[in-house]
Amino acid sequence: MTKFKISAVLLALAASSSASFILAPTSPTNTAPRTPLLATPNRSTSASSASSSSASASSTTVRPPKRTLRDRTSDEALSLIRDIVTAAFEAGPKAAPSRTLQAYRAITQTLQDFSPIQRPGRSREEFSYPVALRKLFERLGATYVKLGQFVASSPSLFPKEYVLEFQKCLDSTEPLSWDVVRKIVENELGGTISSKFSYVDETPLASASIAQVHAARLRTGEDVVIKVQKPRIDELLRADLNFIYIASRVLEFLQPDFERTSLSAVAGDVRSSMLEELDFAREASNIEEFRDFLRVQGLMDRVTAPKVYRDLTTRRVLTMERLRGVSMVDAESIRGITNDPESLIVTALNTWTSMVMNMPWFHADVHGGNLLVLDDGRVGFIDFGMVGRVGERTFAAVGELSSAMTTGDYEGMARALCNMGATDANVDVDKFGRDIEQVMTNMARVSPDIAAVGLGSDGAVSATISFDEEEVTNMLLKIVAVTEDNGLRLPREFGLLVKQSLYFDRYLKILAPGLDVASDSRMIALGSSNDGRAVEVFQ
């Protein structure tokens, strides 16, 4: 029920605009606290707290009486008004008119796609709410494209059909002209392009909704990439995101029972995470923190991330080392770099696992384009704009889950998930365990796709092995469906963790199909240290 309420709200929000922010005040009358990011976890969580959570998960939770609008207090009304005023001030008046016009055009074009009256040569598309919403989001621009990606990465919050459809959400736009990009870079860095770089390729490597990337060379000779934020993106996103947040607050105020869905909390999480991605200085700090972690672990000779050039980095421009390599799914090219691809994927997985255990955040987007095998044989992690943070309760439960998976204890896995999720009813742990066993068995049967077979230059038969992004999402959706069928609702960070684990599962099947992760002494497992000690990648 929760998911369908949220998806209905998404549809309503997409059909709205930021016009409500046109009459923003010149200064805020009161500042309401923003929704905080997840707290930095303390890795010394004890097993006793986890076991007590298990007991509470298996007991019946009594629902409080259903509230109505009449039950709202004056303090709650004042809190909502303060939030509206603050959000309106933060959004600013400049973005609203253009966003209103863009919303009108987007809605009109989307309705036309499904209209029985079409221009010559075009046929009407069969109507589908997920498809219509995805098209609308793409036409509404950067905020809604990123929101679509949030939906695609949050199967524990949104219905299956929306998660799958938003996998197709296109985050690519027409590139900005070089004159516009040059002006942004020069304004941000305080000097001419030629004074900072000996060469910049005017044709971008990529152009997305928020930024575009250009290859360049420093005057000292190093090859770099420049990530440049597009003009006015900051104010447009703030206007849209504040509107979405306030819309969710108003809906919850008018219908108090919606509070059970944590609707405004989800909207606040969207706002916080997306605005964080706008700050390239923060992304630069994430990269540097990860590089420090690699140095402490003694891994810089095996794993790396781009070096950041701080004197050429601001909130809107990020200059970093250009890493050259191939995707982790390109088995054929990897075999040309190393004769031991198995050790590469072991190193990559151990590094990511240790990051989850020892750092306050983890890389939350390790798809094939962000995890590389470099020309020198090292593993390269790139794009640290999307990170996840694991709370105390989730981290403790992940440790239990990992230990249970290692021993094939499906009932133990069920108990761990009970500790992690929210439930309003008794959970039949035995049945839950049997359902998990069925899902795990099905996952083990999935094999990578052989995309192409042919003869190599030496006459040997070669094949390109890959996997579909949708396959990973479907696996995650099956896990989420099983937990929901058993009365649980899992936090979003669990979905992020599992999705990255599924990526690594595919990489293992491509590069090390004979590796037994559970028994191989080189592997470390989440939760293998519950006393707060740092866990090294290689013992």
Coordinates of C-alpha atoms in Angstrom, one line a residue:
M1 CA 0.0 0.0 0.0
T2 CA 2.8 2.3 0.9
K3 CA 4.4 2.1 -2.6
F4 CA 1.1 2.9 -4.4
K5 CA 0.5 6.0 -2.3
I6 CA 4.0 7.2 -3.1
S7 CA 3.7 6.5 -6.8
A8 CA 0.4 8.4 -6.9
V9 CA 2.1 11.3 -5.2
L10 CA 5.0 11.2 -7.7
L11 CA 2.5 11.4 -10.6
A12 CA 0.8 14.4 -9.0
L13 CA 4.1 16.1 -8.4
A14 CA 5.2 15.6 -12.0
A15 CA 2.0 17.2 -13.2
S16 CA 2.6 20.3 -11.1
S17 CA 5.1 23.1 -11.4
S18 CA 7.2 25.5 -9.3
A19 CA 4.7 28.4 -9.7
S20 CA 4.0 28.3 -6.0
F21 CA 7.4 29.8 -5.4
I22 CA 6.9 32.9 -7.5
L23 CA 6.0 35.1 -4.5
A24 CA 9.0 34.2 -2.4
P25 CA 9.7 36.6 0.5
T26 CA 12.9 38.6 0.5
S27 CA 14.0 36.9 3.7
P28 CA 13.0 33.9 5.8
T29 CA 11.0 34.6 8.9
N30 CA 12.1 31.4 10.5
T31 CA 14.4 28.6 9.5
A32 CA 13.1 25.1 10.0
P33 CA 15.7 22.4 10.3
R34 CA 16.5 20.5 7.1
T35 CA 16.0 16.8 6.9
P36 CA 19.5 15.4 8.0
L37 CA 21.4 12.8 6.1
L38 CA 21.7 9.4 7.8
A39 CA 24.0 9.6 10.8
T40 CA 27.6 8.4 10.4
P41 CA 27.6 4.8 11.7
N42 CA 29.6 3.7 14.7
R43 CA 31.1 0.4 13.6
S44 CA 31.3 -0.9 17.2
T45 CA 27.7 -1.9 17.3
S46 CA 27.3 -4.9 19.6
A47 CA 25.5 -8.1 18.7
S48 CA 23.4 -7.8 21.8
S49 CA 21.5 -4.8 20.4
A50 CA 20.9 -6.7 17.2
S51 CA 19.4 -9.6 19.2
S52 CA 17.1 -7.4 21.1
S53 CA 15.9 -5.9 17.8
S54 CA 15.1 -9.4 16.7
A55 CA 12.9 -10.0 19.7
S56 CA 11.0 -6.8 19.0
A57 CA 10.6 -7.7 15.3
S58 CA 9.0 -10.9 16.1
S59 CA 6.4 -9.4 18.4
T60 CA 3.1 -7.8 17.4
T61 CA 3.2 -4.1 16.9
V62 CA 0.0 -2.3 17.9
R63 CA -1.0 0.3 15.4
P64 CA -1.9 3.7 16.9
P65 CA -5.4 5.1 16.2
K66 CA -5.8 6.6 12.8
R67 CA -5.4 10.4 12.9
T68 CA -7.3 12.9 10.9
L69 CA -6.8 16.6 10.0
R70 CA -8.8 17.6 13.1
D71 CA -6.2 16.0 15.3
R72 CA -3.5 18.4 14.1
T73 CA -2.2 20.8 16.7
S74 CA -1.3 24.4 16.3
D75 CA 2.4 23.6 16.7
E76 CA 2.2 21.2 13.8
A77 CA 0.5 23.9 11.7
L78 CA 3.1 26.4 12.6
S79 CA 5.9 23.9 11.7
L80 CA 4.3 23.4 8.3
I81 CA 4.1 27.2 7.7
R82 CA 7.7 27.6 8.7
D83 CA 8.8 24.9 6.3
I84 CA 6.8 26.4 3.4
V85 CA 8.2 29.9 4.0
T86 CA 11.8 28.5 4.3
A87 CA 11.4 26.4 1.2
A88 CA 10.0 29.3 -0.8
F89 CA 12.9 31.5 0.2
E90 CA 15.5 28.9 -0.6
A91 CA 13.9 28.3 -4.0
G92 CA 13.9 31.9 -5.0
P93 CA 11.6 33.6 -7.6
K94 CA 13.8 33.4 -10.7
A95 CA 13.3 29.7 -11.5
A96 CA 9.5 29.6 -11.1
P97 CA 8.4 31.2 -14.4
S98 CA 10.7 29.1 -16.6
R99 CA 9.9 25.9 -14.7
T100 CA 6.1 26.6 -15.1
L101 CA 6.5 27.0 -18.9
Q102 CA 8.7 23.9 -19.1
A103 CA 6.1 21.9 -17.1
Y104 CA 3.3 23.0 -19.4
R105 CA 5.3 21.9 -22.5
A106 CA 6.3 18.6 -20.9
I107 CA 2.8 17.7 -19.9
T108 CA 1.4 18.7 -23.4
Q109 CA 4.0 16.7 -25.3
T110 CA 3.5 13.6 -23.0
L111 CA -0.3 13.7 -23.4
Q112 CA 0.2 14.0 -27.2
D113 CA 2.2 10.8 -27.2
F114 CA -0.9 8.9 -26.0
S115 CA -3.6 10.9 -27.9
P116 CA -5.7 9.2 -30.5
I117 CA -5.1 12.2 -32.7
Q118 CA -1.6 12.0 -34.1
R119 CA 0.4 13.9 -36.8
P120 CA 0.8 12.1 -40.1
G121 CA 3.4 9.3 -39.9
R122 CA 3.1 8.9 -36.2
S123 CA 1.0 6.3 -34.3
R124 CA -0.5 6.5 -30.8
E125 CA 1.4 4.8 -28.0
E126 CA -0.4 2.5 -25.7
F127 CA -0.9 4.3 -22.4
S128 CA 1.0 3.1 -19.3
Y129 CA 1.4 5.1 -16.1
P130 CA 5.1 4.2 -15.6
V131 CA 6.0 5.0 -19.3
A132 CA 4.0 8.3 -19.2
L133 CA 5.7 9.3 -16.0
R134 CA 9.2 8.4 -17.2
K135 CA 8.6 10.4 -20.4
L136 CA 7.3 13.3 -18.4
F137 CA 10.3 13.3 -16.0
E138 CA 12.8 13.3 -18.9
R139 CA 11.0 16.3 -20.4
L140 CA 10.9 18.2 -17.1
G141 CA 14.7 18.2 -17.0
A142 CA 17.5 17.7 -14.5
T143 CA 15.6 17.5 -11.3
Y144 CA 13.1 14.9 -12.5
V145 CA 15.8 12.9 -14.4
K146 CA 17.7 12.6 -11.1
L147 CA 14.5 11.8 -9.3
G148 CA 13.8 9.1 -11.8
Q149 CA 17.2 7.6 -11.1
F150 CA 16.4 7.8 -7.4
V151 CA 13.2 5.8 -8.1
A152 CA 15.2 3.2 -10.1
S153 CA 17.7 2.7 -7.3
S154 CA 15.0 2.4 -4.6
P155 CA 13.0 -0.8 -5.1
S156 CA 12.3 -0.9 -1.4
L157 CA 10.3 2.3 -1.7
F158 CA 8.6 2.2 -5.2
P159 CA 6.5 -0.3 -7.2
K160 CA 8.3 -2.8 -9.4
E161 CA 6.9 -1.5 -12.7
Y162 CA 8.2 2.0 -11.9
V163 CA 11.6 0.8 -10.8
L164 CA 12.0 -1.1 -14.1
E165 CA 10.7 1.7 -16.3
F166 CA 12.9 4.3 -14.7
Q167 CA 16.0 2.2 -15.5
K168 CA 15.5 3.7 -18.9
C169 CA 15.4 7.3 -17.7
L170 CA 17.8 9.1 -20.0
D171 CA 20.4 11.3 -18.3
S172 CA 21.9 12.7 -21.4
T173 CA 21.3 16.1 -23.0
E174 CA 22.5 18.2 -25.9
P175 CA 26.0 19.5 -25.0
L176 CA 26.5 23.1 -24.1
S177 CA 28.4 25.2 -26.6
W178 CA 32.1 25.5 -25.8
D179 CA 31.8 29.3 -25.3
V180 CA 29.3 28.7 -22.4
V181 CA 31.5 26.1 -20.8
R182 CA 34.7 28.2 -21.2
K183 CA 33.0 31.1 -19.5
I184 CA 31.8 29.0 -16.5
V185 CA 35.3 27.5 -16.1
E186 CA 37.1 30.9 -16.3
N187 CA 34.6 32.5 -13.9
E188 CA 35.0 29.7 -11.4
L189 CA 38.8 29.3 -11.6
G190 CA 39.6 33.0 -11.9
G191 CA 41.6 33.2 -15.1
T192 CA 41.7 32.3 -18.7
I193 CA 41.5 28.7 -19.9
S194 CA 45.0 29.0 -21.4
S195 CA 46.5 30.1 -18.1
K196 CA 45.2 26.9 -16.4
F197 CA 45.3 24.3 -19.2
S198 CA 47.6 23.7 -22.2
Y199 CA 44.8 22.0 -24.0
V200 CA 41.0 21.4 -23.6
D201 CA 39.0 19.3 -26.0
E202 CA 36.0 21.5 -26.9
T203 CA 33.9 18.3 -27.7
P204 CA 32.7 16.9 -24.4
L205 CA 33.3 13.3 -23.4
A206 CA 29.8 13.2 -22.0
S207 CA 26.9 15.6 -21.4
A208 CA 24.3 14.8 -18.7
S209 CA 21.5 16.8 -17.1
I210 CA 23.6 18.4 -14.4
A211 CA 27.1 18.6 -15.9
Q212 CA 29.3 17.8 -18.8
V213 CA 32.8 16.5 -18.9
H214 CA 35.8 17.6 -21.1
A215 CA 39.2 16.0 -21.6
A216 CA 42.1 18.4 -20.9
R217 CA 45.8 18.6 -20.2
L218 CA 47.4 20.7 -17.5
R219 CA 50.3 23.1 -18.3
T220 CA 52.5 20.7 -16.3
G221 CA 51.6 17.9 -18.7
E222 CA 49.1 15.7 -16.7
D223 CA 46.0 14.4 -18.6
V224 CA 42.8 15.4 -16.7
V225 CA 39.1 15.6 -17.1
I226 CA 37.0 18.7 -16.2
K227 CA 33.5 18.2 -14.9
V228 CA 31.5 21.4 -15.4
Q229 CA 28.1 22.1 -13.8
K230 CA 25.6 23.5 -16.2
P231 CA 24.3 27.1 -15.7
R232 CA 21.3 27.7 -13.5
I233 CA 21.1 24.0 -12.6
D234 CA 21.5 24.9 -8.9
E235 CA 18.6 27.3 -8.7
L236 CA 16.3 25.1 -10.8
L237 CA 17.0 22.0 -8.7
R238 CA 16.5 23.9 -5.5
A239 CA 13.1 25.3 -6.7
D240 CA 11.9 21.8 -7.8
L241 CA 13.2 19.9 -4.8
N242 CA 11.8 22.4 -2.3
F243 CA 8.4 22.2 -4.1
I244 CA 8.5 18.4 -4.0
Y245 CA 9.4 18.5 -0.3
I246 CA 6.7 21.0 0.6
A247 CA 4.1 19.1 -1.5
S248 CA 4.8 16.0 0.5
R249 CA 4.6 17.9 3.8
V250 CA 1.2 19.4 2.8
L251 CA -0.1 16.0 1.8
E252 CA 0.9 14.5 5.1
F253 CA -0.6 17.4 7.0
L254 CA -3.9 17.1 5.2
Q255 CA -3.9 13.3 5.4
P256 CA -2.1 12.4 8.7
D257 CA -2.3 8.7 7.8
F258 CA 0.2 9.3 5.0
E259 CA 2.8 9.7 7.8
R260 CA 3.0 6.0 8.0
T261 CA 4.6 6.1 4.5
S262 CA 7.4 8.4 5.6
L263 CA 6.5 10.4 2.5
S264 CA 8.2 13.7 3.6
A265 CA 11.2 11.8 4.9
V266 CA 11.6 10.2 1.5
A267 CA 11.3 13.6 -0.2
G268 CA 13.8 15.1 2.3
D269 CA 16.2 12.3 1.5
V270 CA 15.8 13.0 -2.2
R271 CA 16.4 16.7 -1.6
S272 CA 19.5 16.2 0.6
S273 CA 21.1 13.6 -1.7
M274 CA 20.5 15.5 -4.9
L275 CA 21.7 18.8 -3.6
E276 CA 24.8 17.1 -2.3
E277 CA 25.5 15.9 -5.8
L278 CA 25.5 19.6 -6.9
D279 CA 28.5 20.4 -4.7
F280 CA 31.5 19.2 -6.7
A281 CA 33.8 20.3 -3.8
R282 CA 32.0 17.6 -1.7
E283 CA 32.5 15.0 -4.4
A284 CA 36.2 16.0 -4.4
S285 CA 36.4 15.5 -0.7
N286 CA 34.8 12.0 -1.1
I287 CA 37.5 11.1 -3.7
E288 CA 40.3 12.3 -1.4
E289 CA 38.9 10.5 1.6
F290 CA 38.7 7.3 -0.4
R291 CA 42.3 7.8 -1.6
D292 CA 43.4 8.3 2.0
F293 CA 41.6 5.1 2.9
L294 CA 43.5 3.2 0.2
R295 CA 46.8 4.6 1.5
V296 CA 46.0 3.5 5.0
Q297 CA 45.1 0.0 3.7
G298 CA 48.3 -0.1 1.6
L299 CA 46.3 -0.6 -1.6
M300 CA 47.5 2.3 -3.8
D301 CA 49.5 -0.1 -5.9
R302 CA 46.4 -2.2 -6.6
V303 CA 43.4 0.2 -6.3
T304 CA 43.1 3.9 -7.1
A305 CA 40.7 6.8 -7.6
P306 CA 41.4 9.9 -9.6
K307 CA 43.7 12.5 -8.1
V308 CA 41.8 15.8 -7.5
Y309 CA 43.4 19.1 -8.4
R310 CA 42.1 21.3 -5.6
D311 CA 43.4 24.6 -7.1
L312 CA 41.3 23.8 -10.2
T313 CA 38.2 22.7 -8.3
T314 CA 35.2 24.6 -7.0
R315 CA 31.5 23.9 -6.2
R316 CA 30.8 24.0 -9.9
V317 CA 34.0 22.7 -11.5
L318 CA 35.9 19.5 -10.7
T319 CA 39.3 18.8 -12.2
M320 CA 40.7 15.4 -11.7
E321 CA 43.1 12.9 -13.1
R322 CA 42.0 11.0 -16.2
L323 CA 42.1 7.3 -15.6
R324 CA 42.4 5.1 -18.7
G325 CA 41.1 1.6 -18.6
V326 CA 38.3 -0.8 -19.5
S327 CA 35.0 -1.7 -17.8
M328 CA 34.9 -4.6 -15.3
V329 CA 32.5 -6.4 -17.6
D330 CA 34.9 -6.4 -20.6
A331 CA 36.5 -9.8 -19.9
E332 CA 38.3 -10.0 -23.3
S333 CA 40.1 -6.7 -22.8
I334 CA 40.9 -7.5 -19.2
R335 CA 42.6 -10.7 -20.2
G336 CA 44.8 -8.5 -22.4
I337 CA 45.9 -6.5 -19.3
T338 CA 46.4 -9.4 -16.9
N339 CA 46.5 -13.2 -16.8
D340 CA 44.8 -13.2 -13.4
P341 CA 41.5 -11.5 -13.7
E342 CA 40.2 -13.4 -10.6
S343 CA 42.6 -11.5 -8.3
L344 CA 41.3 -8.2 -9.7
I345 CA 37.7 -8.8 -8.9
V346 CA 38.7 -10.2 -5.4
T347 CA 40.6 -7.0 -4.8
A348 CA 37.7 -4.8 -6.0
L349 CA 35.1 -6.6 -3.9
N350 CA 37.3 -6.6 -0.8
T351 CA 38.0 -2.9 -1.2
W352 CA 34.4 -2.1 -1.5
T353 CA 33.4 -4.3 1.4
S354 CA 36.1 -2.8 3.6
M355 CA 34.8 0.7 2.6
V356 CA 31.4 -0.2 3.9
M357 CA 32.8 -1.4 7.2
N358 CA 35.5 1.2 7.8
M359 CA 34.3 4.4 6.2
P360 CA 31.3 6.6 7.1
W361 CA 30.0 6.1 3.5
F362 CA 30.3 3.7 0.6
H363 CA 30.4 4.1 -3.2
A364 CA 26.7 3.5 -4.1
D365 CA 27.0 3.2 -7.9
V366 CA 29.6 0.6 -8.9
H367 CA 28.1 -0.3 -12.3
G368 CA 30.5 -1.3 -15.1
G369 CA 31.2 2.3 -16.1
N370 CA 32.4 3.4 -12.7
L371 CA 34.6 0.3 -11.9
L372 CA 37.5 0.1 -14.2
V373 CA 40.5 -2.1 -14.8
L374 CA 43.3 0.4 -15.7
D375 CA 45.9 -0.1 -18.3
D376 CA 48.5 -0.7 -15.6
G377 CA 46.5 -3.5 -14.0
R378 CA 45.0 -1.6 -11.0
V379 CA 41.3 -1.3 -10.2
G380 CA 39.9 2.2 -10.6
F381 CA 36.9 3.5 -8.8
I382 CA 35.4 6.7 -10.4
D383 CA 32.4 9.0 -9.9
F384 CA 31.9 9.5 -6.2
G385 CA 28.8 11.8 -6.6
M386 CA 26.5 9.1 -5.3
V387 CA 27.4 7.6 -1.9
G388 CA 25.4 5.7 0.7
R389 CA 25.4 5.9 4.5
V390 CA 24.6 3.0 6.6
G391 CA 22.9 3.6 10.0
E392 CA 23.6 1.7 13.2
R393 CA 20.7 -0.7 13.0
T394 CA 21.2 -1.5 9.3
F395 CA 24.9 -2.1 9.7
A396 CA 24.5 -4.5 12.6
A397 CA 21.8 -6.4 10.6
V398 CA 24.0 -6.5 7.5
G399 CA 26.7 -8.2 9.6
E400 CA 24.2 -10.8 10.8
L401 CA 23.0 -11.3 7.2
S402 CA 26.5 -11.7 5.8
S403 CA 27.4 -14.3 8.5
A404 CA 24.2 -16.3 7.8
M405 CA 24.7 -16.2 4.1
T406 CA 28.2 -17.6 4.5
T407 CA 26.9 -20.6 6.3
G408 CA 23.8 -21.0 4.2
D409 CA 21.6 -20.3 7.3
Y410 CA 18.4 -19.1 5.6
E411 CA 16.5 -18.8 8.9
G412 CA 19.3 -16.6 10.2
M413 CA 19.1 -14.5 7.1
A414 CA 15.4 -14.0 7.8
R415 CA 16.1 -12.9 11.3
A416 CA 18.7 -10.5 10.2
L417 CA 16.3 -8.9 7.7
C418 CA 13.7 -8.7 10.5
N419 CA 16.2 -6.7 12.6
M420 CA 16.8 -4.4 9.7
G421 CA 13.2 -3.7 8.5
A422 CA 10.1 -2.1 9.8
T423 CA 7.1 -4.3 10.4
D424 CA 3.6 -4.0 11.7
A425 CA 2.9 -7.7 12.1
N426 CA 4.3 -11.0 13.3
V427 CA 6.8 -12.5 10.9
D428 CA 6.8 -16.2 10.3
V429 CA 10.6 -16.6 10.3
D430 CA 10.5 -20.2 9.1
K431 CA 8.4 -19.4 6.1
F432 CA 10.5 -16.2 5.4
G433 CA 13.6 -18.4 5.5
R434 CA 12.2 -20.8 3.0
D435 CA 11.2 -17.9 0.7
I436 CA 14.7 -16.5 0.9
E437 CA 16.2 -19.9 0.1
Q438 CA 14.1 -20.1 -3.1
V439 CA 15.3 -16.6 -4.2
M440 CA 18.9 -17.5 -3.5
T441 CA 18.6 -20.7 -5.4
N442 CA 17.1 -18.8 -8.4
M443 CA 19.9 -16.3 -8.3
A444 CA 22.6 -19.0 -8.3
R445 CA 21.1 -20.4 -11.6
V446 CA 21.5 -17.1 -13.4
S447 CA 24.5 -17.1 -15.8
P448 CA 26.1 -14.2 -17.6
D449 CA 25.0 -13.7 -21.3
I450 CA 27.4 -14.7 -24.0
A451 CA 27.0 -11.7 -26.2
A452 CA 29.3 -12.7 -29.2
V453 CA 31.4 -15.6 -30.2
G454 CA 34.1 -15.6 -32.8
L455 CA 37.7 -16.5 -33.8
G456 CA 40.6 -14.5 -32.3
S457 CA 43.7 -13.6 -34.2
D458 CA 45.4 -16.7 -33.0
G459 CA 42.6 -19.0 -34.2
A460 CA 41.1 -19.5 -30.7
V461 CA 37.4 -19.2 -30.0
S462 CA 36.6 -16.1 -28.0
A463 CA 33.4 -14.8 -26.5
T464 CA 32.2 -11.5 -25.0
I465 CA 30.5 -12.1 -21.7
S466 CA 28.2 -9.5 -20.3
F467 CA 25.0 -9.0 -18.2
D468 CA 22.0 -6.8 -18.5
E469 CA 21.5 -3.9 -16.1
E470 CA 17.8 -5.0 -15.8
E471 CA 18.9 -8.4 -14.6
V472 CA 20.5 -6.9 -11.5
T473 CA 17.4 -4.8 -10.9
N474 CA 15.1 -7.8 -11.2
M475 CA 17.2 -9.8 -8.7
L476 CA 16.9 -6.9 -6.2
L477 CA 13.2 -6.6 -6.9
K478 CA 12.7 -10.3 -6.1
I479 CA 14.5 -9.9 -2.7
V480 CA 12.4 -6.8 -1.9
A481 CA 9.2 -8.6 -3.0
V482 CA 10.0 -11.6 -0.6
T483 CA 10.5 -9.2 2.3
E484 CA 7.3 -7.4 1.6
D485 CA 5.3 -10.6 1.2
N486 CA 6.5 -11.5 4.7
G487 CA 5.4 -8.2 6.2
L488 CA 8.6 -6.2 6.1
R489 CA 9.6 -2.8 4.7
L490 CA 13.4 -2.4 4.2
P491 CA 15.3 0.9 4.4
R492 CA 16.6 2.5 1.2
E493 CA 20.3 2.0 2.2
F494 CA 19.7 -1.7 2.2
G495 CA 18.6 -1.6 -1.4
L496 CA 21.7 0.4 -2.3
L497 CA 24.0 -2.1 -0.5
V498 CA 22.3 -5.1 -2.1
K499 CA 22.4 -3.6 -5.6
Q500 CA 26.2 -3.1 -5.4
S501 CA 26.5 -6.6 -4.1
L502 CA 24.6 -7.9 -7.1
Y503 CA 26.9 -5.9 -9.4
F504 CA 29.8 -7.7 -7.9
D505 CA 28.1 -11.0 -8.1
R506 CA 27.8 -10.5 -11.9
Y507 CA 31.5 -9.4 -12.1
L508 CA 32.5 -12.6 -10.2
K509 CA 30.5 -14.7 -12.7
I510 CA 32.3 -13.0 -15.6
L511 CA 35.8 -12.9 -14.3
A512 CA 36.0 -15.7 -11.7
P513 CA 33.2 -18.2 -12.4
G514 CA 34.9 -20.9 -10.4
L515 CA 35.5 -18.8 -7.2
D516 CA 33.7 -19.9 -4.0
V517 CA 33.3 -16.6 -2.2
A518 CA 32.1 -18.2 1.0
S519 CA 35.1 -20.4 1.5
D520 CA 37.9 -18.5 -0.3
S521 CA 40.4 -17.3 2.4
R522 CA 41.1 -14.2 0.4
M523 CA 37.6 -12.8 0.8
I524 CA 36.4 -10.7 3.7
A525 CA 32.7 -10.6 4.7
L526 CA 30.6 -7.8 5.9
G527 CA 30.2 -8.1 9.7
S528 CA 33.4 -10.1 10.1
S529 CA 34.5 -7.6 12.8
N530 CA 31.9 -6.6 15.3
D531 CA 34.2 -5.1 17.9
G532 CA 34.9 -1.8 16.0
R533 CA 38.4 -2.8 14.7
A534 CA 39.3 -1.8 11.2
V535 CA 39.3 -4.7 8.8
E536 CA 42.1 -4.8 6.3
V537 CA 41.5 -5.9 2.7
F538 CA 44.3 -8.5 2.8
Q539 CA 45.1 -10.0 6.2

